[in-house]
Coordinates of C-alpha atoms in Angstrom, one line a residue:
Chain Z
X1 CA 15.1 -66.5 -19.0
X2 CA 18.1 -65.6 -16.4
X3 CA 20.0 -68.8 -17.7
X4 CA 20.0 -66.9 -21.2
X5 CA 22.4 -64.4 -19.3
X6 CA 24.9 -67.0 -18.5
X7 CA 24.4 -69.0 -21.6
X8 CA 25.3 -66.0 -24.1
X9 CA 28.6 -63.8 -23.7
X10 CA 27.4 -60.7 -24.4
X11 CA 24.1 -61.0 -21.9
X12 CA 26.9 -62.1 -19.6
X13 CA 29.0 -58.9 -20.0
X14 CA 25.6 -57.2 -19.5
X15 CA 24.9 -58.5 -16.3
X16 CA 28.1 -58.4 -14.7
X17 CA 28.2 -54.8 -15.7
X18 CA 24.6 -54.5 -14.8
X19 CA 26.2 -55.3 -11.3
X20 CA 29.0 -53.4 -11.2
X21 CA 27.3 -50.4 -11.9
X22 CA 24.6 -51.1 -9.6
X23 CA 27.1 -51.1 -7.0
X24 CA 29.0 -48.0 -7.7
X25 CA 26.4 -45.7 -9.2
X26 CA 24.1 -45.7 -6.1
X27 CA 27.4 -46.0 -3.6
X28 CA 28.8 -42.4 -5.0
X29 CA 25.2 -41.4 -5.5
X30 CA 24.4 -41.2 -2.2
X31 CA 27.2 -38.7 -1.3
X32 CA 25.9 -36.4 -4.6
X33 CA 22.4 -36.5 -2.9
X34 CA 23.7 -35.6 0.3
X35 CA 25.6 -32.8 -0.9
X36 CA 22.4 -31.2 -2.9
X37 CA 24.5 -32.1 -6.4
X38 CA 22.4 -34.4 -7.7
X39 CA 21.9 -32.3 -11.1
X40 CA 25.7 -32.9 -11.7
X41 CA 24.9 -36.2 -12.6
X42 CA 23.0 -34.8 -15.3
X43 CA 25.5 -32.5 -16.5
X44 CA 28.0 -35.1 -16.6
X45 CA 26.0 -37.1 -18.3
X46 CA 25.3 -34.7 -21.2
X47 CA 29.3 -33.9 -21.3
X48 CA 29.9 -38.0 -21.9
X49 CA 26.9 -37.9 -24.8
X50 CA 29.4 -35.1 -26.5
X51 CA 32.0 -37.3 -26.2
X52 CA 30.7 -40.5 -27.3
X53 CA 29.3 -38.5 -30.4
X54 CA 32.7 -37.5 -31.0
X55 CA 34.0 -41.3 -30.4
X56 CA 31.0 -42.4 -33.1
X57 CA 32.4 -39.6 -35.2
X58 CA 36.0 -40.5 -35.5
X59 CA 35.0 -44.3 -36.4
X60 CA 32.6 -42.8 -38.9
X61 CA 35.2 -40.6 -40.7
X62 CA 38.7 -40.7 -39.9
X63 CA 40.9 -44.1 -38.6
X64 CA 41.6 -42.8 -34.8
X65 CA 38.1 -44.5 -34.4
X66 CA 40.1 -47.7 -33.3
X67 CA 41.7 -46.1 -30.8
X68 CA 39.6 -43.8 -29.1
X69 CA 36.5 -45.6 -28.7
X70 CA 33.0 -43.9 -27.8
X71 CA 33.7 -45.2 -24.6
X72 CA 36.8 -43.9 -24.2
X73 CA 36.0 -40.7 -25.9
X74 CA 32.6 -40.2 -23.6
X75 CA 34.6 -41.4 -20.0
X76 CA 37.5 -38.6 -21.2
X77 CA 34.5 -35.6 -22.2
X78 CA 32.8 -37.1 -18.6
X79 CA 36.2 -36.7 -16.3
X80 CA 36.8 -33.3 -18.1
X81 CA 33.6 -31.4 -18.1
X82 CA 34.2 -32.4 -14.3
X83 CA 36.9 -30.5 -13.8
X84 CA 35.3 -27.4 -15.5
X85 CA 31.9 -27.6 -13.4
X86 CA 34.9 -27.5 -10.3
X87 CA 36.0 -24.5 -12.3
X88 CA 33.0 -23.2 -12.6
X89 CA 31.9 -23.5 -8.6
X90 CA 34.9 -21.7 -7.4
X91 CA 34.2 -18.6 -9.6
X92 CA 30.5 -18.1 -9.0
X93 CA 30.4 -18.9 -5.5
X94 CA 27.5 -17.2 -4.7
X95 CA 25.8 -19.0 -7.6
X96 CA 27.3 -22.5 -7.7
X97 CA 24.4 -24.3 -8.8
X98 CA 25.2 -22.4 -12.4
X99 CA 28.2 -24.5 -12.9
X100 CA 25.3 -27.4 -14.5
X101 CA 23.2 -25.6 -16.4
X102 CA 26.2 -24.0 -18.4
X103 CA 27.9 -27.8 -18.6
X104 CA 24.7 -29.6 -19.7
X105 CA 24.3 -27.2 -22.2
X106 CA 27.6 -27.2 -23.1
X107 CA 27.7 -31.0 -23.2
X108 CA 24.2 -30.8 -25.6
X109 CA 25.7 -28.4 -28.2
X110 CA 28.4 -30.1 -28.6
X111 CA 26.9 -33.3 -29.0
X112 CA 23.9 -31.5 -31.9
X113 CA 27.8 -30.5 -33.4
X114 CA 29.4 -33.6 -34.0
X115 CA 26.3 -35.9 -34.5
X116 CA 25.6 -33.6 -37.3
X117 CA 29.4 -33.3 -38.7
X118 CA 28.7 -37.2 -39.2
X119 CA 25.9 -36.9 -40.7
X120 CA 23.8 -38.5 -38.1
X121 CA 23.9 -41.9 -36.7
X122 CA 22.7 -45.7 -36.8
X123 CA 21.4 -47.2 -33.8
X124 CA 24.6 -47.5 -31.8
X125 CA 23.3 -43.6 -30.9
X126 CA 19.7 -44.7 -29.3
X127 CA 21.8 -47.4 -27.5
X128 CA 23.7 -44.8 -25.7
X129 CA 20.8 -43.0 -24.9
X130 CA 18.6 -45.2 -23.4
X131 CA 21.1 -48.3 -22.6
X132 CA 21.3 -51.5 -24.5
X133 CA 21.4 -55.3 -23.3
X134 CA 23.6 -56.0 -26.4
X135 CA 26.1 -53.2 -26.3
X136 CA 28.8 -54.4 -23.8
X137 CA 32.0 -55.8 -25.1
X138 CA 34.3 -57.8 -23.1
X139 CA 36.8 -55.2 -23.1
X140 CA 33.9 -52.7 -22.0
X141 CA 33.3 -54.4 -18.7
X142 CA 36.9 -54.8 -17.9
X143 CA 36.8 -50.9 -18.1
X144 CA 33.9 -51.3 -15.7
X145 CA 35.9 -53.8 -13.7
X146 CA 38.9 -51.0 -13.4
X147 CA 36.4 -48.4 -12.9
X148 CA 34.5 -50.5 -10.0
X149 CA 37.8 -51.2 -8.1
X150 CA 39.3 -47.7 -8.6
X151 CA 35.7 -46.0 -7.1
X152 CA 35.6 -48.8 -4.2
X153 CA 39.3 -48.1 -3.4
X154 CA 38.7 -44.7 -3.1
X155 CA 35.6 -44.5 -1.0
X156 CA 37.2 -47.1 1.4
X157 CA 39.7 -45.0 1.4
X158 CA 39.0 -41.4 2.2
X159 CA 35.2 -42.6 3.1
X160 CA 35.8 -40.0 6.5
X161 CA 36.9 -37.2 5.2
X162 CA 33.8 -37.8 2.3
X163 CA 31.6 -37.8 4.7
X164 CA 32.8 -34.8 6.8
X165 CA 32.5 -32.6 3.5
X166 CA 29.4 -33.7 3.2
X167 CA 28.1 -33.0 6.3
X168 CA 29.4 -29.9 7.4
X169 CA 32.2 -28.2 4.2
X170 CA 33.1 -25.6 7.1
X171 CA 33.7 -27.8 9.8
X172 CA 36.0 -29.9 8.1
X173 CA 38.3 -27.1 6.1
X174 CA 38.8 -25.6 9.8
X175 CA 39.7 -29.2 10.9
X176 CA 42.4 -28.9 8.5
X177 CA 40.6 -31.8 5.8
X178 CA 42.1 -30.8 1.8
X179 CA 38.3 -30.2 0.8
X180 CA 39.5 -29.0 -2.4
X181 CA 41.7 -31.8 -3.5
X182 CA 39.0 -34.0 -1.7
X183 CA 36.0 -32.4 -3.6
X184 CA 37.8 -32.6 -6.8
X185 CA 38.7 -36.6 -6.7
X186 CA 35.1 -36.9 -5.8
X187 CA 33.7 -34.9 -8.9
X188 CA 36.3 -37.0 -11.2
X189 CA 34.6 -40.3 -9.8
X190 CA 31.9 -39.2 -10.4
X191 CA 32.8 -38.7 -14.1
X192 CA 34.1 -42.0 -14.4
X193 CA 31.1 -43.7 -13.2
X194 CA 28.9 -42.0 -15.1
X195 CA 30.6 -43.0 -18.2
X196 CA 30.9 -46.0 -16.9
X197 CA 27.1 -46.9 -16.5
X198 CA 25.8 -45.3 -19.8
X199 CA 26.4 -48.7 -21.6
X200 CA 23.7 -50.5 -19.2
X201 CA 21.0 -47.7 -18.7
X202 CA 21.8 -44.8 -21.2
X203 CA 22.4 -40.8 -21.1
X204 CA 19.6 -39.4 -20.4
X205 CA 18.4 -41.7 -17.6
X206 CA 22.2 -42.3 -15.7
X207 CA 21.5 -40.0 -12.9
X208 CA 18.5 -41.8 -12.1
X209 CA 20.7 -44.9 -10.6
X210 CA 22.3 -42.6 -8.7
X211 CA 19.6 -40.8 -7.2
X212 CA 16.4 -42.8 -7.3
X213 CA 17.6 -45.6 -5.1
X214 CA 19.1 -43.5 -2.7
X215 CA 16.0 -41.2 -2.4
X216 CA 14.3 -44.5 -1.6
X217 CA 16.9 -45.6 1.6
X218 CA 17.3 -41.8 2.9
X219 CA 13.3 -42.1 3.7
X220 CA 13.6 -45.3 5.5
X221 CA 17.7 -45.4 7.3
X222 CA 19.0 -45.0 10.4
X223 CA 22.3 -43.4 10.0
X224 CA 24.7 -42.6 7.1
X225 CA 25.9 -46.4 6.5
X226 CA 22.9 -48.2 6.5
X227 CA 21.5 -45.3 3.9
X228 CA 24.8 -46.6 1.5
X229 CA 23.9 -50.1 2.2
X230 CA 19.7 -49.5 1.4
X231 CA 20.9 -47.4 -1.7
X232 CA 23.3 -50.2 -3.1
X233 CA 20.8 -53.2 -2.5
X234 CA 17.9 -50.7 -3.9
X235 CA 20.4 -50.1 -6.8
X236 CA 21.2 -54.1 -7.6
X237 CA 17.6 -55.1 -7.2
X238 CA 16.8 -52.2 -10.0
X239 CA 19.3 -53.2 -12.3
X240 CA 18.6 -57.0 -12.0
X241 CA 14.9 -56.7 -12.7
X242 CA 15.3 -54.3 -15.1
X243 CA 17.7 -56.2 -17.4
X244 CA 16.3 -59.1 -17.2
X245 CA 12.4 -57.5 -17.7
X246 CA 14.1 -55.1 -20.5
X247 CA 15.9 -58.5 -22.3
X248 CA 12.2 -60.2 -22.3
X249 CA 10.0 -57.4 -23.5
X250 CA 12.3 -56.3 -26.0
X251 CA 12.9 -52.7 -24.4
X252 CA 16.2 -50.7 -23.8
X253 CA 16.9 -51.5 -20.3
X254 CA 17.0 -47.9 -18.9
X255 CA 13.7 -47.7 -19.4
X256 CA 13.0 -50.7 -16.9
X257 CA 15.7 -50.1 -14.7
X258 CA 14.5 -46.3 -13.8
X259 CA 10.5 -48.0 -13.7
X260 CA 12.0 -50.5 -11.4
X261 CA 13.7 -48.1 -9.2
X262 CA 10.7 -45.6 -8.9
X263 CA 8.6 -48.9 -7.4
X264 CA 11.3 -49.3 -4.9
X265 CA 10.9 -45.4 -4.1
X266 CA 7.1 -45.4 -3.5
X267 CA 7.5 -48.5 -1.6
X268 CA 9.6 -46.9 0.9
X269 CA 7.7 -43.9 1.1
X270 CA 4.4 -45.9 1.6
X271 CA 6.7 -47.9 4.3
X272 CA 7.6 -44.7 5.9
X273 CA 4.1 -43.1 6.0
X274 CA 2.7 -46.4 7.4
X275 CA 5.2 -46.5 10.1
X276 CA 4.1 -42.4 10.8
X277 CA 0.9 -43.2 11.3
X278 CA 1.1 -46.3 13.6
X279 CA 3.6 -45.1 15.9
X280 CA 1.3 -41.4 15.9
X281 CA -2.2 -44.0 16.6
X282 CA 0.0 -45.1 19.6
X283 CA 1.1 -41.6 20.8
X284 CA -2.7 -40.5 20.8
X285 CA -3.7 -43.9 22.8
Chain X
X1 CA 46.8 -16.4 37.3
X2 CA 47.3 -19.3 34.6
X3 CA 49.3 -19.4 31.9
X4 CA 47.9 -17.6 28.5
X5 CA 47.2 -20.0 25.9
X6 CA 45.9 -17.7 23.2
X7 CA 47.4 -14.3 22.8
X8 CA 47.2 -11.8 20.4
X9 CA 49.8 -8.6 19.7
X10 CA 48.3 -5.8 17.7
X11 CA 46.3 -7.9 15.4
X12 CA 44.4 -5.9 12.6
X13 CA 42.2 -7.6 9.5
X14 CA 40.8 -5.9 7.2
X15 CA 38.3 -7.1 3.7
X16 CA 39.0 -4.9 1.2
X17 CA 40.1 -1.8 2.9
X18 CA 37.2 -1.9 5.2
X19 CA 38.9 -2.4 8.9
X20 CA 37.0 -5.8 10.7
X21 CA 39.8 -5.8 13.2
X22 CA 42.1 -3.1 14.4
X23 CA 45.4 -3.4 16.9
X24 CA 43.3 -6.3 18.8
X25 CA 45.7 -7.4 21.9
X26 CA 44.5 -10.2 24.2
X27 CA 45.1 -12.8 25.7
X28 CA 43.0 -15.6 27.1
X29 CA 44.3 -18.1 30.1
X30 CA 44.0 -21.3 30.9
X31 CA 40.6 -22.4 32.6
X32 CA 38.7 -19.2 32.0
X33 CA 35.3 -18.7 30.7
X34 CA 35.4 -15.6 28.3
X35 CA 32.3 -13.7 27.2
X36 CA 33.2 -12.5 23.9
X37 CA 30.0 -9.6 22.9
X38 CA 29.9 -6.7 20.6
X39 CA 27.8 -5.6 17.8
X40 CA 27.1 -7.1 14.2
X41 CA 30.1 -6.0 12.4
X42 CA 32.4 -5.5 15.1
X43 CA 34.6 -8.1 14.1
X44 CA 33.9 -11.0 16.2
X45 CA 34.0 -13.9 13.8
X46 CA 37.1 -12.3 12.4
X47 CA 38.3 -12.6 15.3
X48 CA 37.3 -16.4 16.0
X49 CA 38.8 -16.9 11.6
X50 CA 41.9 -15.8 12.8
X51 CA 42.1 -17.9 15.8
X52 CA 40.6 -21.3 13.9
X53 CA 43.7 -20.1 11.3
X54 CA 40.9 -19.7 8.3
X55 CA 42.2 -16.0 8.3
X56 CA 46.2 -14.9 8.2
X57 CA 46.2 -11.8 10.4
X58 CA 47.6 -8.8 7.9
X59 CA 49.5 -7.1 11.3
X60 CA 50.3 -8.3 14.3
X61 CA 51.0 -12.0 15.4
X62 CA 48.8 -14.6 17.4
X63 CA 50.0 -17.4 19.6
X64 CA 48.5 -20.7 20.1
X65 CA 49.4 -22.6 22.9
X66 CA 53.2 -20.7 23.3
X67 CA 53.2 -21.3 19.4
X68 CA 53.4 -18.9 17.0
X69 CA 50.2 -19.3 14.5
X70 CA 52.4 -20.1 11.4
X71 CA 54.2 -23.4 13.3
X72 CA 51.1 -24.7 15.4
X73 CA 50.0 -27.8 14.5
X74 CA 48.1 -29.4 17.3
X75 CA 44.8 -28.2 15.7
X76 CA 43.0 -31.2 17.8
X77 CA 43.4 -28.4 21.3
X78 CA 40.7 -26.1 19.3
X79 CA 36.9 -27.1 19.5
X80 CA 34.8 -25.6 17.3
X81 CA 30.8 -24.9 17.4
X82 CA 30.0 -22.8 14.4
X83 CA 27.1 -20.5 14.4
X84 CA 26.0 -22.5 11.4
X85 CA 26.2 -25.9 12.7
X86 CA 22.4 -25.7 13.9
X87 CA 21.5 -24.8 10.1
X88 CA 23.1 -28.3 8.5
X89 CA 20.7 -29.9 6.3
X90 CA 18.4 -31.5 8.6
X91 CA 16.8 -34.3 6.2
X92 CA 21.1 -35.7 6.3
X93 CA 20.8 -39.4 7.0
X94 CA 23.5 -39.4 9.5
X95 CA 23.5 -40.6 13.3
X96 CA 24.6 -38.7 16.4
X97 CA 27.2 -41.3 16.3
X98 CA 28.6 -40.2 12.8
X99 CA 27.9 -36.7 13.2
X100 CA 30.4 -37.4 16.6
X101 CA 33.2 -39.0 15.1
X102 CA 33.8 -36.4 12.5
X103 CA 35.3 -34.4 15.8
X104 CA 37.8 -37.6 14.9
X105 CA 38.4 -37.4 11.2
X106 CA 41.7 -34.7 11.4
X107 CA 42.9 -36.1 14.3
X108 CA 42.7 -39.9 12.5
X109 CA 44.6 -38.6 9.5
X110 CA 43.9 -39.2 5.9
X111 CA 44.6 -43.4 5.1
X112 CA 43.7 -44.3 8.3
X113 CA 40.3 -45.7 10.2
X114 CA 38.3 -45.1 13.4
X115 CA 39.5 -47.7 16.0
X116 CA 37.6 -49.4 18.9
X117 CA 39.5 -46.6 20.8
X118 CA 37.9 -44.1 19.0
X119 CA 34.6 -45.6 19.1
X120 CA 34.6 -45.6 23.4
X121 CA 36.1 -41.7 22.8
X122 CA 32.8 -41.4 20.7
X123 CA 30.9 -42.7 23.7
X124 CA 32.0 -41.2 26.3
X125 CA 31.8 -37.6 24.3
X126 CA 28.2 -38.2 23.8
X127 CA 27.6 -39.1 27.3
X128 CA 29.2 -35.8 28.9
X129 CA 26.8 -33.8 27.0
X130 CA 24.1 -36.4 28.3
X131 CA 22.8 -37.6 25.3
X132 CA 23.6 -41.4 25.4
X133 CA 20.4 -42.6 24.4
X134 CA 20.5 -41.4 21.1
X135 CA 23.5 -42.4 20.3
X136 CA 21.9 -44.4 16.9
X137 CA 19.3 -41.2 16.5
X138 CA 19.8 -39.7 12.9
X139 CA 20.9 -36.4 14.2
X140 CA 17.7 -34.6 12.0
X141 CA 14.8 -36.1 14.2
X142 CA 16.3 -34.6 17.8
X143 CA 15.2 -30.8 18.9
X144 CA 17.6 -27.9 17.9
X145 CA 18.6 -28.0 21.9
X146 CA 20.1 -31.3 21.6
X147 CA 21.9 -30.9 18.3
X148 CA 23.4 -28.4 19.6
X149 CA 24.6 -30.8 22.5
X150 CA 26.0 -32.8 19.7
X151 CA 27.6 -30.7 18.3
X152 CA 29.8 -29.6 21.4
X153 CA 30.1 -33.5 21.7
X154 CA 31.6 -33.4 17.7
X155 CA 34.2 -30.4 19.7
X156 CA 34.6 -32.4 23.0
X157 CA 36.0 -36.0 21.5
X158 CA 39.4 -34.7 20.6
X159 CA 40.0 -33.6 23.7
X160 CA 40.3 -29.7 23.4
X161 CA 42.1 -27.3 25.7
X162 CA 40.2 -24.6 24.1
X163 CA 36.3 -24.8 22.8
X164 CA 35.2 -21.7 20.5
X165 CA 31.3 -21.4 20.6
X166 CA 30.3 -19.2 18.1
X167 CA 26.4 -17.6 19.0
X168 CA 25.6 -21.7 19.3
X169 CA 22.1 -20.9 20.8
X170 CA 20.9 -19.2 17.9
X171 CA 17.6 -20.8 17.4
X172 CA 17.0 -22.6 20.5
X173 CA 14.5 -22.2 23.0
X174 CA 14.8 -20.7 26.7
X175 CA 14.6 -23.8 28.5
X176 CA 17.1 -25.6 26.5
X177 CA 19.2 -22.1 26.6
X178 CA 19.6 -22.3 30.4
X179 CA 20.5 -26.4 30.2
X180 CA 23.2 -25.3 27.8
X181 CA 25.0 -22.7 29.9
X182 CA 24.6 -25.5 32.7
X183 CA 26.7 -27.4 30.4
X184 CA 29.6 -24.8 29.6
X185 CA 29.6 -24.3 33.2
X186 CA 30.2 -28.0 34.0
X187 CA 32.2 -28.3 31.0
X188 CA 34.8 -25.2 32.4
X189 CA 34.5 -26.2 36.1
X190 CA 34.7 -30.1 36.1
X191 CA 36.7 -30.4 33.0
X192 CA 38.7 -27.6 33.3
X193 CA 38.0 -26.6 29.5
X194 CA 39.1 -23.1 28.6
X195 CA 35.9 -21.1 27.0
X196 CA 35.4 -18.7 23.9
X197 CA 31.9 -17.9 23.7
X198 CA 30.6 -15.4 21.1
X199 CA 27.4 -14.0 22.4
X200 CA 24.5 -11.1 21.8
X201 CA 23.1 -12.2 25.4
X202 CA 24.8 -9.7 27.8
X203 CA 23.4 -10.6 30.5
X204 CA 23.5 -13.9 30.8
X205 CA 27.0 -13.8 30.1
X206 CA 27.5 -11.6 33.0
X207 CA 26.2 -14.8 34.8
X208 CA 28.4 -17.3 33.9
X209 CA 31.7 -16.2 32.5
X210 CA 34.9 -15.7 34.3
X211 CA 35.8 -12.8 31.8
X212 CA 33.9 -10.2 29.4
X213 CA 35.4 -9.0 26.0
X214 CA 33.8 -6.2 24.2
X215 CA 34.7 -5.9 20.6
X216 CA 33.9 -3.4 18.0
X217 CA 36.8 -3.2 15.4
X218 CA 38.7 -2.6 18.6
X219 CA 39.2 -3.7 21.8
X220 CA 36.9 -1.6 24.0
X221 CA 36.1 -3.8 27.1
X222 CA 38.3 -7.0 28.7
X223 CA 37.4 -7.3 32.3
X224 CA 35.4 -9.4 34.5
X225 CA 31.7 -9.3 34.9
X226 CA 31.3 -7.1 37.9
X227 CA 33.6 -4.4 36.1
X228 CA 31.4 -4.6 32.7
X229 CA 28.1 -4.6 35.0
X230 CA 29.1 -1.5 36.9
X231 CA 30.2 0.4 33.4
X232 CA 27.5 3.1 31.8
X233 CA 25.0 2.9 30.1
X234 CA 27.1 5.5 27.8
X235 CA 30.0 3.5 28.0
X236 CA 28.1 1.0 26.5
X237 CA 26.5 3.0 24.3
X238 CA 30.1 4.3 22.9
X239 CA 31.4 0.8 22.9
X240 CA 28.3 -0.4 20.8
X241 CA 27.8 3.0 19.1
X242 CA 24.5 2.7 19.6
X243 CA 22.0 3.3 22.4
X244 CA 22.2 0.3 25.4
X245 CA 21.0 -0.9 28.5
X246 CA 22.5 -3.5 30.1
X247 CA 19.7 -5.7 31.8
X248 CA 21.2 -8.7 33.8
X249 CA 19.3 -12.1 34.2
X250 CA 20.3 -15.9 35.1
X251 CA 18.7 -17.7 32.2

């Protein structure tokens, strides 16, 4: 079963990209749950399905489709409707939350748009929606490659003044930290990995790799760190069961991956509670 | 008398043509423990804005250190306890240790990392506010009383001159209210750190600081303790512009 994943190239992009993403997704993840954002995954997410509509809508009709690949297209729509949810914040401040709602939206009209302009679509549509095993192209993970080193570089290096916006916004703008600038190249990340893991587990179920497996670690880690580490291994062991159990029951591996991860939650929270009430037995005694 | 190290010359602020601050001049010296009280409204976290640089004043000028405001960079001699830092999201996965070194991050500068330096200035931080053991404590699971500890140790490890505490017992509990001022006290008398505190508890204040600031858009009151305990009750009240009685206790 796994050796068909080295045997075959494309269930070899798969799972190297499976990898990747199970890296990055949960490692950036954890600083959106932290930071009460986790819904921009979501909006993002709906922003890069309007954008790989229009991709699959300029191979359909017109010859740009070469160029600008779904990919492409979705990753540019993603890193864009990021800077306009920044937009958005600043001007309702007292309302930031409003920012997704009017971006998800936005990113779901615009998709209904184009996917009707082409008439509708063939399967290559459900594939983006609920990930594929078969979808990823050699030149696709390389993307994911770029994308994995540019995220890893980052975090490395600005990882302290991430985690002091995170923490406390107003302690670190009256240290003198750039939250703005900061803030923004975190949002635009964001963006790229988003586009980056729809190939593997799809649209509608992206934000779940970057939530679920860090709502697992937060329950059960001692410090900031250890709650990245727990949230990238949580993240891996997801991705690697739920390819591989996706590839042999025939089902689009989102669908496994996000099972997978919600196991892994109610593990930990059984863990926790368990722990709770053995170290509460030997208060009372 | 020691030298001033903040001082302010006919400071006003003012949000949209409703005065927060007017003509403010004051200075604070070296080594004192300043009681900074007035009512809701009367301009006291301008005041701290202004002197944290969040705010430009729009008249007067303010000095930092012999520095003009617009020139001072040495941000690292201000400590700051915010009167929101005991409302941070408690269920944050992050260790007293963390929460410690971002009291590091500025002073570090952007590209660069924590060294083994940094990690014994961590230490020894979390030690002078006696809290040690926890060091590897997710800062959620301790009592508001000894966050707020941490949070003066987050101010203390870059080595401030001067440490703003803005209302920082907000929330917590008598007992751990009294260890606290035991803390500022050691804090201004063994370490020779100069004090900002902005309080609603007259009377302790009248206790433990070295000077008392009243502020109500103006500058009504800077003195020391005996001199604002032997003012009126209708002083008080004019400076307040409300009804008050000043009732005077040690915890």
């Amino acid at each position: 079963m796994i050796a068909n994943f080295f045997e075959y190239e494309f269930l070899r992009n798969t799972f190297y990209t499976g990898l990747l993403i199970g890296l990055i997704a949960p490692l950036l993840g954890t600083f959106i749950v932290v930071r009460r954002l986790s819904l921009i995954a979501d909006a993002l997410s709906h922003v890069t399905l309007a954008g790989i509509a229009f991709g699959l809508l300029l191979e359909k009709k017109y010859i740009l489709g070469g160029v600008i690949t779904p990919f492409y297209a979705g990753m540019g729509f993603s890193v864009i409707g990021s800077v306009f949810i920044e937009r958005l914040r600043s001007v309702y401040k007292a309302y930031q939350e409003l920012a997704i709602p009017i971006i998800l939206s936005g990113g779901v009209g615009l998709s209904v748009i184009f996917i009707s302009l082409a008439n509708g679509f063939n399967t290559d549509l459900y594939n983006y929606l609920f990930g594929s095993v078969s979808a990823v192209s050699r030149s696709d993970l390389y993307s994911i490659i770029v994308i994995t080193v540019i995220v890893i570089t980052v975090i490395f290096l600005f990882y302290k003044e991430l985690f002091m916006l995170s923490f406390d916004e107003e302690h670190a703008v009256v240290s003198g930290i750039h939250a703005k600038r900061i803030h923004f190249l975190f949002i635009v990340l964001t963006a790229l990995v988003i586009a980056a893991s729809i190939r593997i587990v799809g649209v509608l179920l992206v934000s779940a790799l970057m939530t679920l497996p860090v709502a697992a670690s937060i329950r059960i880690a001692k410090g900031f760190k250890q709650t990245i580490v727990l949230s990238i291994i949580f993240g891996e062991i997801s991705v690697i069961i739920g390819l591989i159990s996706g590839y042999y029951f025939e089902i689009p591996p989102g669908g496994t991956i996000v099972v997978t991860s919600i196991l892994i939650l109610l593990l930990s929270i059984s863990i926790k509670k368990l722990k709770f009430n053995l170290s509460r037995k030997k208060a009372i005694q | 008398m020691h030298d001033p190290i903040v001082t302010m010359k006919d400071v006003s602020y003012a949000y949209e043509n409703k005065h927060a601050l007017n003509k403010i001049n004051f200075t604070i010296s070296q080594g004192s423990f300043i009681g900074l009280v007035g009512p809701n409204g009367g301009g006291k976290t301008t005041l701290i804005k202004l002197l944290l640089g969040i705010l430009k004043p729009q008249h007067g000028s303010i000095e930092l250190f012999g520095v003009p405001m617009n020139k001072f960079k040495h941000w690292n001699k201000i400590g700051f306890v915010s009167q929101k830092a005991n409302a941070f999201n408690l269920g944050f996965p992050a260790s007293v240790q963390e929460v410690v070194s971002m009291g590091l991050t500025a002073k570090v500068g952007y590209l660069k990392f924590f060294t083994k330096e940094h990690r014994q200035k961590i230490e020894k931080a979390v030690a002078q506010v006696g809290m040690s053991e926890y060091l590897h404590e997710n800062i959620g699971d301790l009592s508001g009383g000894q966050q707020q500890r941490i949070f003066i140790a987050r101010a203390l490890v870059s080595d401030p001159e001067l440490l703003i505490l803005d209302e920082p017992t907000v929330g917590v509990d008598a007992e751990n209210v009294k260890k606290f001022y035991d803390l500022l006290h050691q804090l201004n008398n063994d370490s020779g750190i100069t004090l900002l505190l902005v309080t609603h508890d007259i009377g302790t204040m009248t206790h433990h600081a070295t000077d008392i600031v009243c502020l109500n858009k103006h500058l009504h009151f800077h003195g020391n303790p005996s001199e604002f305990s032997s003012l009126s009750d209708k002083d008080l009240s004019h400076f307040y512009g409300h009804p008050l009685n000043l009732v005077t206790h040690n915890h």
